[in-house]
C-alpha positions as a Markdown table, in Angstrom:
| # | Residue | x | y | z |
|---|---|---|---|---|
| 1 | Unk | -54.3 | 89.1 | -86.3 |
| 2 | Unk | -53.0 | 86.4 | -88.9 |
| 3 | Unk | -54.2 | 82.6 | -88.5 |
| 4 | Unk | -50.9 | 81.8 | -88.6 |
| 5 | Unk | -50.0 | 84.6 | -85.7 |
| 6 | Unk | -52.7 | 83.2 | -83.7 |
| 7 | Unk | -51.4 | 79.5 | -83.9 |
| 8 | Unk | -47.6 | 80.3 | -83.1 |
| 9 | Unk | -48.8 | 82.3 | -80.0 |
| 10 | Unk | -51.4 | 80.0 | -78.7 |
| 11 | Unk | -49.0 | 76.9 | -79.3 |
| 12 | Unk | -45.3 | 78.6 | -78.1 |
| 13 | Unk | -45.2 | 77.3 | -74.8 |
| 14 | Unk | -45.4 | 73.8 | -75.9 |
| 15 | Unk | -42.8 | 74.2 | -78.4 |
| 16 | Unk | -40.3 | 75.8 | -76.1 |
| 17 | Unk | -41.2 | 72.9 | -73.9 |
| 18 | Unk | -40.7 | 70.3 | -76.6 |
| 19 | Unk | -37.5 | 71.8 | -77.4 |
| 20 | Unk | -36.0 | 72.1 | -74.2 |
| 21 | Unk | -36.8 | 68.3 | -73.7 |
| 22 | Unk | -35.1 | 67.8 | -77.0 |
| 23 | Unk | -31.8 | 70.0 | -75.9 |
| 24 | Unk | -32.1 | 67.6 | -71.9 |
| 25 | Unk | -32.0 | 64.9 | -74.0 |
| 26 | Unk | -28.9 | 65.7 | -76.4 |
| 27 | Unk | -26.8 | 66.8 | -73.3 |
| 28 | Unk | -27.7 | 63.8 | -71.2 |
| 29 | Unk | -27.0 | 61.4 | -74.2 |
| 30 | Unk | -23.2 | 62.9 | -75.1 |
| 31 | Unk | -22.4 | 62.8 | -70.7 |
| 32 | Unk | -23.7 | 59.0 | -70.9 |
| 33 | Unk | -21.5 | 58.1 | -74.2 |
| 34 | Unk | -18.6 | 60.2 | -72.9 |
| 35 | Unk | -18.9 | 58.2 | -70.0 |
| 36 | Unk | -19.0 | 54.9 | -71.9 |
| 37 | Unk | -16.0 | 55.3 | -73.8 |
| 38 | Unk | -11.6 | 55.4 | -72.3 |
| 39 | Unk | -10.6 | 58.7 | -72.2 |
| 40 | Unk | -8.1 | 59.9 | -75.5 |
| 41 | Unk | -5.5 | 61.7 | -76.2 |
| 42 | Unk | -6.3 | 65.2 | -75.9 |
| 43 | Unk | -9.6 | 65.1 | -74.1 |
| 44 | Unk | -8.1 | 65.7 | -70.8 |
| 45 | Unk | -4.7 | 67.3 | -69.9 |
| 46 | Unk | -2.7 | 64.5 | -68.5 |
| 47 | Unk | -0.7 | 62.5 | -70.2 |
| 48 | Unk | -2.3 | 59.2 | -71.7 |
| 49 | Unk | 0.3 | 56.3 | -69.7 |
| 50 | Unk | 0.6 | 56.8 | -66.4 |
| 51 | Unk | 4.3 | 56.9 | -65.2 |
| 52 | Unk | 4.6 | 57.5 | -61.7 |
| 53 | Unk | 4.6 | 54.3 | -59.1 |
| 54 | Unk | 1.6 | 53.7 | -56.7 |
| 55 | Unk | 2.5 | 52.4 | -53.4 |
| 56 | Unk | -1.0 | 51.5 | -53.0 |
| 57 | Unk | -0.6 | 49.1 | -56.1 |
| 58 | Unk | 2.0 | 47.4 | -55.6 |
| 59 | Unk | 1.8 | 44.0 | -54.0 |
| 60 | Unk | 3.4 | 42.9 | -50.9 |
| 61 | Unk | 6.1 | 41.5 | -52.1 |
| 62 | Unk | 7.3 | 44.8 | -53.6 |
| 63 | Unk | 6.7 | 46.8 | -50.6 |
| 64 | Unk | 9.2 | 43.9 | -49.0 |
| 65 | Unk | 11.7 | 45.1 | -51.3 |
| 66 | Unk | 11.7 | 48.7 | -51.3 |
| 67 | Unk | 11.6 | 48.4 | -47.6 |
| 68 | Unk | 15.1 | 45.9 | -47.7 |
| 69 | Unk | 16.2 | 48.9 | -50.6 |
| 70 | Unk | 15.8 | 51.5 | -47.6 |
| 71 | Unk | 17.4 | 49.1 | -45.0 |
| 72 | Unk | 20.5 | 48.9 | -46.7 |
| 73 | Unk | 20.9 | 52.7 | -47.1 |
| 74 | Unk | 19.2 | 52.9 | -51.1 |
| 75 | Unk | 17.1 | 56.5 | -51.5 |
| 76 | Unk | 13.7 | 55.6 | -52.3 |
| 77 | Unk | 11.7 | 58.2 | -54.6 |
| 78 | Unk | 8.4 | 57.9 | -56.6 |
């Protein structure tokens, strides 16, 4: 057997392991930034502005008046 056979297959393992750490380390570095940064356009398939209302974020006073709306016969819709 070659030296240099000998030295790549007494030392594999540790480079497989080295390289695996390396690869973990990439992946988990790209979720973190990802995670960092406001989504863009194109990175997920919604729309970038968000349109539609949000009863839940409206303030009271806004309810109040969607509720008078509907009192007085107006069709409500989000």
């Amino acid at each position: 057997m070659r030296m240099l056979d000998a030295y790549r297959l007494a030392h594999y393992g540790d480079a497989m392991r080295q390289t695996a750490r390396t690869v973990e380390q990439g992946v988990v570095e790209r979720i973190r930034q990802r995670g960092a940064r406001p989504a863009e356009n194109g990175t997920h398939p919604g729309s970038a502005a968000v349109t539609g209302a949000d009863v839940n974020r409206m303030t009271r006073s806004q309810r109040e008046a969607l509720e008078r709306q509907a009192l007085h016969g107006a069709k409500i819709s989000f």
